[in-house]
Amino acid sequence: MVSGDKNISFNSAPEIEPEIIFPQDVQTINDEVKNSLFHAEQEVTYLLSIPAGERNEYNTIIRLEEILTKMDSSLLKYKALARLYPDKDLQSAAFMAAEKRNAFIRDIALNDDLYHLIKEVSPKSEYGRWLHAQEIKFFRVNGAGLTAEKRRELASLHLKLESLQNQHLKNIRENRSVTENIDILSETVILRNKIAALLGYPTWTDYIADLQGWEMNSTGISSLLNELTPLVKEWIQPLVAELLQKKQANNPEERFVYDYEVEPFIASLHRKSHPHERELSLPFHQVITRSLSLISCLLGVRTEQITDSSLYAPGVLLFRVSDEKTSETMGWFYLDLIDRAEKSGEWMTVMIAVDGSKEGGGGDVNLSGKPAPVFIVSGIVDESSGHPQFDKEDYTLLFHELGHVYTRILSVSGVSAQVPETLPVELTEASSHLFEYLAWTPEILCIMTAPDGLDSARKDCKTSEESAMNSPFSPKHLWSLGRDMTVSILEHQLMKTPGNISFGETYAGIFTEITGAKVTDEGEYLHGHPHFTGDNAGMYWIYPAGRLYGAMIYSKFADYGFFNQTTWYEFSKMILMPDGRGISAEDRMKRFLDTDNISIHEVKKRNSDLPVKIWTFIPDCIVRTKSLA
C-alpha cells in the first residue's frame, strides 16, 4: 500500500531549479520591487536616449520586450503570492508589489516618447514585425494617441474599476450581502463599456478579444453561442422533461421543474442505476505520483521533482517538465495543495515567470529556444482524517489543473518558429476538461486506485459506476454544460450593455430558455464568484466551448483507446503544437478528428454503456513506472 503522507517519492534533480526567489519577509519583498523597477526605469531611459539614426529593431523593439520580461521574472509572481503566502503581512506586501508592477506598466504604456520611438522603427525580421505589432497594440489599448483629457478620463475609469473589483473580492471573502455585489456588477459593466468606447471598441468583449489575441471578436462569440445553444438545449431539456413526468406521476397538476430540483434528481438517477457507488478517498502520495507519471507517459515528457529548492511556503512541491528524448527543460510548476492559514482555497494555474535556471550557470530555455515558463498549480485537498486525501472533487480538480499546466507547457515549447504561436483559448479550456474526463475513465481510474499497481488494476479493478457518472455525456456534466451556457449568454449580454441590466430577470429568462426549468434564485450564487467583475470578465464563453471541444477530443480517445500512443501523438501535434501559423481552433479540431466538415453540432451523445477497459495496449512507460508498482 502506498502511504498517504505529504512526501513524494519521484524522480528528482536537486541540482536544477528556476532562478526565482521567494522573499520571506516584507523588507526583502519591498527591496526586490524597488530594485526591479529602478533597473527597468533606467533601462527604458537609456533606450529613449538612443539617437534616432542608430535605432533598430534589436536595440528598441526587442530591447523593450527584454526589459519588461526581466522585470516580470521578479515581479509577476506577486499577484499569485498575494493569495498564497503563509502570512498576512507577506500577502499584503505581495499585493502592494503587484500593484506597483501594474502601475509601472501603465506608466510605460502612457509614455508618449517611448510610443513614438517604437512606432517609428521599421523592423526587418519576422519576429521583429510580430513583436512590433504587439507593442503598438500594448500602447494603443492603454490609451496611446488619446488627448491628455481623455487619458485622464481613462486612468480615472481604470482606478474606479480596480477599486470595485477589489471591493467585490472583499465582499466574497466576508460573505457580504448579495445586493452589494449586484450594485458593484452594474457599476463595473458601465465602467467597462466606457473604457472600451474611449479606446475605440464597440464593446468590452471586443476590447478583451484584441487584448488577449483571440481569434474571435464579440460578433464571432455571439455566432458561436448561437450555434451552441440548440445543441445544449437538445441535450439538457429531455432531462428536465423526465423529471417533470416523475413529478406529474405523483401530482398531475404539476407544470414546472425548478432549478433546485434538478441536481437531487440527477443524484437519485445515479443511486438507482449505480447502487454500489463508493466514496473516493485516495492518499496524497499515490494520486500525485501516479497522475504525474501517467500524464508524462502519455504526452511523451519527463516530470521530475526538484528537491531542496527555494519555496514560498511549507508543503509546496516543485517539478521540472523536460523532453523525454533530449532532457531539455520545457517548463516548471510549483504544486501547492496543502491547506494553511490565509491561503486561498481556489484551484488555479497561474504563470509566474518565463525564466532561466541555475542549470550550467546559464539561462534555461525550452525546445523553442525561449525561456521556459514557470507556473503555480494551487488548490486545497482534504486533511480531515489527519493527513491529505483526495476526495472526488479534489481528484477531478487536480486533473483539470494538470491539464492546464501540461498543455500550456507543451503548446509553448513545441513551437519551433521564433514568432510565438498561442493555443486558442477555447482549446486551452478544452484540454483541461479532457484531462478531467480522462481521470474518470475505467483504465486511468483503475491505475489510480489499484493498491498494488498495474497487475491489480488489470485483474481486480471495478470502476464502472464511478466512470459512468463522470463521463462528459453523463447527466451531471450535461447539467453543468447547461448552467455554463446560461452564464455565458448572460455575461455576453452584460458586456454589450451600455447601461443597467436587470440581472435576475435576464438570468431567469436565459436559464429557462436553455434548460426548461424555472428559476428560484435568479442567479444569486453567481455574485459569490469573481468572474463577472474580476480580471476574467468577458471570458466565460470559453467554458461551454471548452466543455464541448473537450468532449469531442475525448470521443476520439474513447474510439481508439485512452492509452493509444498514435492518438496522443496526434493530440500533441494537431491540437497543441500544429505545424503552421494562425491555425484556428476549428481547423485544429478538423485535423485531429480527420474530417473536412467539423461542426460543434456533430458532437453526439454517446451510449451510456461504458466500453470495456482497453488493456490490449499499455505504453511501456506506464508499465515500468516505479510509482505504480
XYZ file of C-alpha atoms in Angstrom:
629
model
C 0.000 0.000 0.000
C 1.310 3.447 -0.882
C 1.459 5.725 2.119
C -0.633 8.867 2.312
C 1.874 11.316 3.754
C 2.963 14.544 2.111
C 6.345 13.230 0.955
C 6.573 12.406 -2.714
C 8.833 9.639 -3.970
C 9.609 10.732 -7.512
C 12.436 11.106 -9.964
C 14.412 14.070 -8.692
C 17.026 16.506 -9.942
C 18.131 18.570 -6.933
C 20.859 20.487 -8.807
C 18.379 22.344 -11.076
C 15.726 24.900 -10.231
C 14.177 28.049 -11.694
C 16.018 31.267 -10.986
C 13.187 32.652 -8.866
C 13.403 33.827 -5.282
C 10.520 33.925 -2.822
C 11.283 36.533 -0.147
C 10.213 35.513 3.344
C 9.990 38.962 4.926
C 8.321 42.230 3.983
C 11.540 44.223 3.682
C 13.049 41.781 1.187
C 9.872 41.934 -0.916
C 9.995 45.724 -0.893
C 13.686 45.699 -1.813
C 13.134 43.351 -4.755
C 10.299 45.531 -6.053
C 12.322 48.720 -5.639
C 15.397 47.275 -7.362
C 13.464 45.676 -10.221
C 11.515 48.841 -11.002
C 14.625 51.020 -10.670
C 16.597 48.916 -13.142
C 13.653 48.722 -15.559
C 13.238 52.504 -15.423
C 16.969 53.028 -16.006
C 16.893 50.685 -19.000
C 13.892 52.493 -20.512
C 15.638 55.836 -20.007
C 18.712 54.520 -21.825
C 16.543 53.147 -24.633
C 14.985 56.596 -25.091
C 18.468 58.181 -25.303
C 19.499 56.190 -28.384
C 19.920 58.633 -31.310
C 17.253 58.305 -33.987
C 19.747 57.268 -36.646
C 21.044 54.389 -34.529
C 17.723 52.838 -33.595
C 16.801 49.421 -34.956
C 14.530 46.531 -34.044
C 17.159 44.975 -31.758
C 18.004 47.976 -29.568
C 14.426 49.299 -29.379
C 11.615 46.847 -30.134
C 13.315 43.680 -28.903
C 15.113 45.523 -26.109
C 11.840 46.861 -24.664
C 10.471 43.304 -24.574
C 13.630 42.123 -22.785
C 13.350 44.904 -20.199
C 9.734 44.088 -19.332
C 10.347 40.323 -19.357
C 13.278 40.730 -16.951
C 11.138 42.854 -14.648
C 8.357 40.264 -14.699
C 10.805 37.474 -13.893
C 10.963 39.144 -10.474
C 7.539 40.752 -10.045
C 4.899 38.753 -11.953
C 4.812 36.124 -9.170
C 3.431 38.552 -6.605
C -0.099 38.585 -7.993
C -0.390 34.880 -7.126
C 1.613 35.131 -3.897
C -0.825 37.753 -2.600
C -3.217 34.796 -2.165
C -0.710 32.068 -1.338
C 1.926 33.391 1.058
C 1.549 31.761 4.528
C 1.356 35.090 6.356
C -0.977 38.091 6.200
C 1.861 40.613 6.198
C 3.598 38.817 3.339
C 0.326 38.645 1.404
C -0.216 42.378 1.902
C 3.336 43.136 0.772
C 2.859 40.880 -2.271
C -0.399 42.662 -3.109
C 1.364 46.038 -2.975
C 4.210 44.640 -5.083
C 1.732 43.550 -7.762
C 0.074 46.974 -7.636
C 3.418 48.744 -8.115
C 4.276 46.480 -11.014
C 0.900 47.236 -12.651
C 1.346 50.978 -12.077
C 4.765 50.856 -13.752
C 3.276 49.035 -16.764
C 0.547 51.691 -17.026
C 3.156 54.448 -16.898
C 5.179 52.768 -19.646
C 2.054 52.465 -21.791
C 1.356 56.178 -21.421
C 4.898 57.273 -22.255
C 4.407 59.229 -25.496
C 8.103 59.430 -26.258
C 8.503 55.667 -25.961
C 5.378 55.033 -28.032
C 6.553 57.222 -30.898
C 10.081 55.777 -30.722
C 8.745 52.231 -31.108
C 6.229 53.271 -33.747
C 8.888 54.903 -35.948
C 11.263 51.928 -36.062
C 10.806 49.650 -39.099
C 11.535 46.025 -38.149
C 13.210 43.748 -40.694
C 12.810 40.236 -39.279
C 9.604 38.217 -38.976
C 9.931 38.204 -35.196
C 10.600 41.939 -35.143
C 7.475 42.646 -37.197
C 5.369 40.429 -34.930
C 6.760 41.995 -31.750
C 6.380 45.489 -33.180
C 2.666 44.850 -33.785
C 2.281 43.500 -30.251
C 3.970 46.522 -28.692
C 1.944 49.018 -30.728
C -1.207 47.215 -29.590
C 0.059 47.369 -25.982
C 0.374 51.137 -26.198
C -2.915 51.564 -28.060
C -5.100 49.544 -25.661
C -3.674 51.555 -22.791
C -4.531 54.928 -24.319
C -1.679 55.909 -26.625
C -2.843 58.506 -29.120
C -5.579 59.878 -26.871
C -5.708 63.514 -25.844
C -4.500 64.425 -22.381
C -8.092 64.922 -21.238
C -9.185 61.501 -22.476
C -6.127 59.886 -20.917
C -7.059 61.353 -17.551
C -10.585 60.039 -18.026
C -9.255 56.584 -18.956
C -6.976 56.477 -15.912
C -9.870 57.510 -13.670
C -12.128 54.790 -15.121
C -9.458 52.114 -14.602
C -8.909 53.199 -10.995
C -12.646 53.075 -10.281
C -12.919 49.645 -11.931
C -9.961 48.291 -9.955
C -11.419 49.621 -6.710
C -14.788 47.990 -7.404
C -13.124 44.681 -8.304
C -11.205 44.695 -5.024
C -14.379 45.537 -3.080
C -16.218 42.683 -4.798
C -13.494 40.200 -3.809
C -13.598 41.525 -0.240
C -17.386 41.093 -0.152
C -16.983 37.486 -1.292
C -14.371 36.760 1.399
C -16.525 38.365 4.079
C -19.768 36.799 2.794
C -21.445 40.193 2.479
C -24.934 40.877 1.157
C -25.661 39.796 -2.421
C -27.269 43.194 -3.027
C -23.896 44.914 -2.604
C -22.332 42.759 -5.313
C -25.261 43.293 -7.668
C -24.681 47.037 -7.370
C -20.958 46.548 -7.993
C -21.685 44.405 -11.046
C -23.903 47.106 -12.554
C -21.246 49.745 -11.986
C -18.428 47.626 -13.428
C -20.428 46.852 -16.574
C -20.934 50.579 -17.194
C -17.265 51.347 -16.490
C -16.019 48.559 -18.778
C -18.100 49.760 -21.694
C -16.945 53.346 -21.140
C -13.322 52.165 -21.235
C -13.971 50.176 -24.417
C -15.701 53.110 -26.108
C -12.916 55.502 -25.133
C -10.384 53.179 -26.786
C -12.482 52.793 -29.921
C -14.007 49.335 -29.347
C -17.732 48.613 -29.827
C -17.938 46.534 -26.620
C -15.814 45.393 -23.696
C -15.671 41.918 -25.232
C -14.128 43.336 -28.414
C -11.527 45.111 -26.277
C -10.692 41.925 -24.336
C -10.571 39.877 -27.542
C -7.987 42.222 -29.048
C -6.035 42.456 -25.797
C -5.909 38.672 -25.404
C -5.298 37.969 -29.077
C -8.415 35.821 -29.535
C -9.420 34.564 -32.949
C -12.957 35.888 -32.444
C -14.385 39.277 -31.581
C -17.762 39.914 -29.957
C -19.632 39.158 -33.191
C -17.833 35.826 -33.600
C -18.528 34.872 -29.997
C -22.214 35.705 -30.496
C -22.277 33.410 -33.532
C -20.599 30.606 -31.587
C -23.038 30.915 -28.687
C -25.952 30.905 -31.140
C -24.556 27.740 -32.689
C -24.092 26.010 -29.343
C -27.476 26.931 -27.877
C -29.697 24.475 -29.855
C -27.320 21.595 -29.142
C -27.211 22.310 -25.423
C -30.998 22.606 -25.285
C -31.331 19.310 -27.137
C -29.176 17.610 -24.504
C -30.498 19.279 -21.355
C -34.235 19.653 -21.816
C -35.054 15.896 -22.051
C -33.522 15.508 -18.586
C -35.793 18.221 -17.193
C -38.789 16.750 -19.065
C -38.139 13.354 -17.443
C -38.147 14.986 -14.019
C -41.452 16.729 -14.798
C -43.007 13.391 -15.778
C -41.968 11.905 -12.457
C -43.468 14.850 -10.613
C -46.711 14.563 -12.577
C -46.954 10.862 -11.728
C -47.414 11.948 -8.116
C -49.355 15.115 -8.836
C -50.911 15.611 -12.301
C -51.266 19.343 -11.563
C -47.510 19.885 -11.634
C -46.474 22.126 -14.529
C -42.881 23.115 -13.827
C -39.487 21.850 -12.749
C -37.479 24.247 -10.578
C -33.744 24.767 -10.663
C -33.128 23.400 -7.149
C -34.837 20.085 -8.045
C -32.538 19.054 -10.896
C -29.326 18.145 -9.095
C -31.105 15.982 -6.473
C -32.908 14.267 -9.352
C -29.603 13.533 -11.093
C -28.227 12.174 -7.816
C -31.273 9.909 -7.457
C -30.754 8.588 -11.001
C -27.171 7.745 -10.093
C -28.181 5.985 -6.868
C -30.771 3.960 -8.725
C -28.559 2.894 -11.620
C -25.349 2.576 -9.585
C -26.297 1.403 -6.082
C -22.759 0.299 -5.209
C -21.038 3.613 -5.723
C -18.038 4.020 -3.444
C -16.748 7.061 -1.643
C -13.429 8.018 -3.177
C -10.583 8.773 -0.789
C -7.103 8.392 -2.211
C -3.768 9.015 -0.478
C -1.963 12.206 -1.417
C 1.274 10.420 -2.358
C -0.488 7.881 -4.533
C -2.503 10.411 -6.531
C 0.388 12.805 -7.160
C 2.949 10.209 -8.234
C 0.547 8.235 -10.406
C -1.139 11.211 -12.049
C 2.165 12.871 -12.976
C 3.605 9.551 -14.164
C 0.558 8.805 -16.317
C 0.294 12.247 -17.880
C 4.044 12.406 -18.532
C 3.958 8.993 -20.179
C 1.013 9.794 -22.432
C 2.395 13.181 -23.515
C 5.938 11.907 -24.066
C 7.620 14.090 -21.438
C 9.541 13.522 -18.225
C 8.487 15.032 -14.885
C 10.964 15.235 -12.026
C 10.594 16.591 -8.527
C 13.154 19.263 -7.665
C 14.299 18.790 -4.083
C 15.964 21.307 -1.744
C 14.608 24.187 -3.801
C 13.522 27.690 -2.838
C 9.795 27.632 -1.971
C 7.294 30.259 -0.870
C 5.505 28.120 1.740
C 5.829 24.777 3.552
C 4.359 21.785 1.725
C 4.872 23.219 -1.785
C 6.478 20.863 -4.307
C 8.485 21.874 -7.382
C 8.513 19.835 -10.615
C 10.502 20.154 -13.827
C 8.984 19.022 -17.141
C 11.527 18.049 -19.789
C 11.659 16.357 -23.167
C 11.825 12.569 -22.818
C 14.450 12.225 -25.566
C 16.663 15.292 -25.175
C 16.163 16.078 -21.447
C 15.811 19.761 -22.366
C 13.672 21.733 -19.940
C 10.186 22.543 -21.264
C 8.721 24.170 -18.165
C 8.329 24.129 -14.390
C 5.451 24.093 -11.943
C 5.049 24.501 -8.204
C 2.330 22.202 -6.841
C 0.661 23.763 -3.798
C -2.148 21.573 -2.434
C -1.756 21.646 1.361
C -4.067 23.867 3.417
C -2.635 26.597 5.618
C -3.754 29.791 7.285
C -4.538 32.668 4.916
C -4.237 30.543 1.772
C -6.835 30.983 -0.970
C -8.873 27.809 -1.491
C -9.420 28.496 -5.185
C -7.967 25.912 -7.571
C -5.907 27.716 -10.197
C -2.972 27.505 -12.586
C -1.003 30.748 -12.885
C 2.119 31.536 -14.878
C 4.545 33.405 -12.612
C 7.595 33.806 -14.856
C 9.396 32.903 -18.047
C 12.765 32.425 -16.546
C 16.235 30.928 -16.690
C 17.537 28.290 -14.304
C 20.708 27.573 -12.429
C 21.494 24.625 -14.664
C 25.001 25.037 -16.029
C 25.074 28.608 -14.775
C 23.108 29.933 -17.741
C 19.590 30.706 -18.808
C 17.391 27.643 -19.239
C 15.269 27.674 -22.377
C 12.590 25.340 -23.699
C 12.611 23.457 -27.010
C 11.613 26.558 -28.954
C 14.728 28.383 -27.755
C 12.713 30.660 -25.469
C 12.825 30.905 -21.648
C 10.956 28.019 -20.036
C 7.630 29.067 -18.422
C 7.101 28.679 -14.682
C 3.651 28.038 -13.182
C 1.959 27.622 -9.826
C -0.786 24.988 -9.581
C -2.687 25.626 -6.374
C -5.654 24.124 -4.558
C -6.535 22.517 -1.230
C -7.068 18.803 -0.554
C -8.974 17.398 2.388
C -6.981 16.737 5.581
C -9.848 15.957 7.959
C -8.518 12.419 8.508
C -5.214 13.771 9.792
C -3.323 13.506 6.507
C -4.100 14.773 2.993
C -6.535 12.697 0.958
C -8.146 13.300 -2.432
C -11.936 13.108 -2.490
C -13.888 13.069 -5.764
C -13.959 16.816 -6.241
C -10.274 17.316 -5.412
C -9.279 14.427 -7.674
C -11.248 15.946 -10.570
C -9.872 19.444 -9.989
C -6.302 18.152 -9.844
C -6.592 16.575 -13.290
C -8.293 19.727 -14.607
C -5.402 21.930 -13.462
C -2.734 19.448 -14.562
C -4.410 19.546 -17.974
C -3.919 23.310 -17.949
C -0.270 23.280 -16.936
C 0.949 20.441 -19.167
C -0.853 21.650 -22.293
C 0.376 25.204 -21.746
C 3.952 23.989 -21.307
C 3.740 21.815 -24.424
C 1.990 24.387 -26.585
C 4.679 26.985 -25.792
C 7.725 24.724 -26.022
C 6.581 22.911 -29.143
C 6.639 25.972 -31.411
C 9.967 25.972 -33.209
C 9.388 29.224 -35.091
C 10.756 32.360 -33.494
C 7.354 34.059 -33.608
C 5.214 32.704 -30.731
C 2.085 30.733 -31.578
C -0.661 30.781 -28.955
C -3.000 27.886 -28.256
C -6.550 29.197 -28.905
C -8.135 29.991 -25.571
C -11.092 27.640 -26.109
C -8.678 24.754 -26.731
C -6.769 25.612 -23.562
C -10.011 25.061 -21.665
C -10.893 22.026 -23.800
C -7.603 20.368 -22.857
C -8.186 20.850 -19.135
C -11.698 19.388 -19.482
C -10.262 16.486 -21.477
C -7.943 15.586 -18.607
C -10.814 15.975 -16.156
C -12.859 13.475 -18.197
C -9.901 11.120 -18.665
C -9.376 10.952 -14.897
C -12.651 9.017 -14.640
C -12.135 6.573 -17.488
C -12.053 2.937 -16.306
C -8.452 2.498 -17.466
C -6.973 5.518 -15.691
C -9.176 5.273 -12.613
C -8.153 1.629 -12.191
C -4.469 2.543 -12.225
C -5.030 5.475 -9.870
C -6.944 3.416 -7.292
C -5.264 -0.002 -7.519
C -3.408 -0.749 -4.260
C -0.699 -2.903 -5.857
C -0.055 -1.280 -9.198
C -0.771 -2.285 -12.765
C -1.353 -6.022 -12.255
C -4.107 -5.477 -9.717
C -5.531 -2.682 -11.908
C -5.917 -5.173 -14.743
C -7.327 -8.023 -12.681
C -9.374 -6.628 -9.819
C -10.485 -3.114 -10.708
C -14.194 -2.275 -10.530
C -14.747 1.337 -11.527
C -17.632 1.240 -13.990
C -20.058 3.123 -11.743
C -17.687 5.989 -10.988
C -16.720 6.193 -14.666
C -20.328 6.269 -15.884
C -21.195 9.101 -13.529
C -18.305 11.265 -14.700
C -18.161 10.835 -18.475
C -18.612 14.060 -20.462
C -22.050 12.791 -21.552
C -23.321 11.957 -18.055
C -26.357 13.869 -16.707
C -24.095 15.618 -14.199
C -21.801 17.047 -16.857
C -24.652 17.867 -19.211
C -26.378 19.854 -16.463
C -23.098 21.704 -15.785
C -22.907 22.445 -19.501
C -26.422 23.913 -19.390
C -25.519 26.192 -16.488
C -22.273 27.255 -18.166
C -24.197 28.057 -21.315
C -26.673 30.172 -19.356
C -23.911 32.111 -17.628
C -22.022 32.611 -20.911
C -25.016 34.123 -22.691
C -25.820 36.277 -19.662
C -22.265 37.583 -19.395
C -22.052 38.214 -23.131
C -25.214 40.305 -22.942
C -23.900 42.154 -19.888
C -20.632 43.054 -21.609
C -22.526 44.507 -24.589
C -24.955 46.534 -22.485
C -24.105 50.246 -22.243
C -26.336 50.820 -19.217
C -28.026 48.954 -16.398
C -29.451 45.482 -16.972
C -31.950 43.576 -14.858
C -29.589 40.792 -13.793
C -32.077 38.466 -12.096
C -34.785 38.800 -14.744
C -32.316 38.318 -17.610
C -30.703 35.313 -15.914
C -34.097 33.697 -15.292
C -35.172 34.101 -18.911
C -31.961 32.622 -20.326
C -31.876 29.770 -17.798
C -35.431 28.664 -18.598
C -34.843 29.012 -22.344
C -31.749 26.782 -22.163
C -32.816 24.172 -19.612
C -36.617 24.257 -19.497
C -36.511 24.647 -15.700
C -37.875 27.585 -13.718
C -35.578 29.769 -11.640
C -35.924 30.453 -7.926
C -32.630 32.188 -7.031
C -32.249 34.388 -10.153
C -28.527 33.629 -10.296
C -27.644 34.959 -6.858
C -24.936 32.294 -6.493
C -23.017 33.988 -9.318
C -22.408 37.047 -7.155
C -20.246 34.929 -4.877
C -17.789 34.355 -7.732
C -15.407 36.935 -9.224
C -15.920 36.002 -12.895
C -18.209 38.884 -13.839
C -16.280 41.636 -12.079
C -12.709 40.290 -11.955
C -9.899 40.093 -14.491
C -11.715 37.342 -16.421
C -14.829 39.396 -17.143
C -15.939 38.820 -20.727
C -14.306 35.381 -20.962
C -16.989 32.990 -19.720
C -17.855 31.847 -23.249
C -14.724 29.667 -23.239
C -16.245 27.297 -20.646
C -19.130 25.790 -22.643
C -16.967 25.878 -25.784
C -14.184 24.156 -23.854
C -16.540 21.502 -22.477
C -17.830 20.647 -25.944
C -14.440 20.648 -27.675
C -13.104 18.555 -24.779
C -15.939 16.060 -25.261
C -15.156 15.827 -28.985
C -11.478 15.109 -28.293
C -12.465 12.603 -25.598
C -14.695 10.809 -28.116
C -11.740 10.031 -30.369
C -9.782 8.605 -27.429
C -12.849 6.527 -26.499
C -12.937 5.122 -30.043
C -9.241 4.242 -30.302
C -8.269 3.607 -26.673
C -7.264 6.001 -23.919
C -3.670 4.711 -23.978
C -3.305 4.718 -27.762
C 0.051 6.365 -28.440
C -0.869 7.338 -32.002
C -3.900 9.274 -30.773
C -1.821 11.000 -28.098
C 0.788 11.917 -30.705
C -1.966 13.357 -32.907
C -3.372 15.303 -29.959
C 0.054 16.859 -29.329
C 0.837 17.592 -32.982
C -2.608 18.598 -34.254
C -4.205 20.299 -31.246
C -1.332 21.621 -29.105
C 1.596 22.075 -31.493
C 0.456 22.063 -35.151
C 2.811 22.964 -37.955
C 1.989 26.345 -39.437
C 0.850 29.688 -38.058
C -2.534 31.109 -37.208
C -4.325 27.763 -37.235
C -7.791 28.223 -35.742
C -9.365 26.037 -33.075
C -11.836 24.689 -35.619
C -9.109 23.775 -38.117
C -7.082 22.039 -35.405
C -10.157 20.030 -34.484
C -10.760 19.126 -38.160
C -7.259 17.729 -38.458
C -7.462 15.790 -35.211
C -10.883 14.293 -35.983
C -9.929 13.750 -39.657
C -12.943 15.480 -41.137
C -13.472 18.369 -43.537
C -16.777 19.481 -42.073
C -16.304 19.619 -38.331
C -19.131 21.352 -36.559
C -19.859 21.672 -32.898
C -23.273 20.192 -33.762
C -21.615 16.920 -34.723
C -20.979 16.129 -31.080
C -23.446 13.352 -30.383
C -24.439 11.959 -27.050
C -22.842 8.548 -26.702
C -24.445 5.397 -25.417
C -24.453 5.422 -21.630
C -22.969 1.903 -21.543
C -19.282 2.101 -20.806
C -16.810 0.461 -23.155
C -14.841 -2.487 -21.905
C -11.498 -1.437 -20.482
C -8.953 -1.492 -23.305
C -5.907 -3.171 -21.759
C -4.665 -4.589 -25.082
C -2.050 -1.845 -25.316
C -0.334 -0.156 -22.378
C 2.593 2.189 -23.130
C 5.908 0.879 -21.795
C 6.411 3.992 -19.687
C 3.273 3.142 -17.683
C 4.327 -0.467 -17.205
C 7.775 0.473 -15.965
C 6.698 3.385 -13.754
C 8.052 2.615 -10.296
C 5.381 4.625 -8.534
C 2.707 2.237 -9.845
C 4.456 -0.885 -8.584
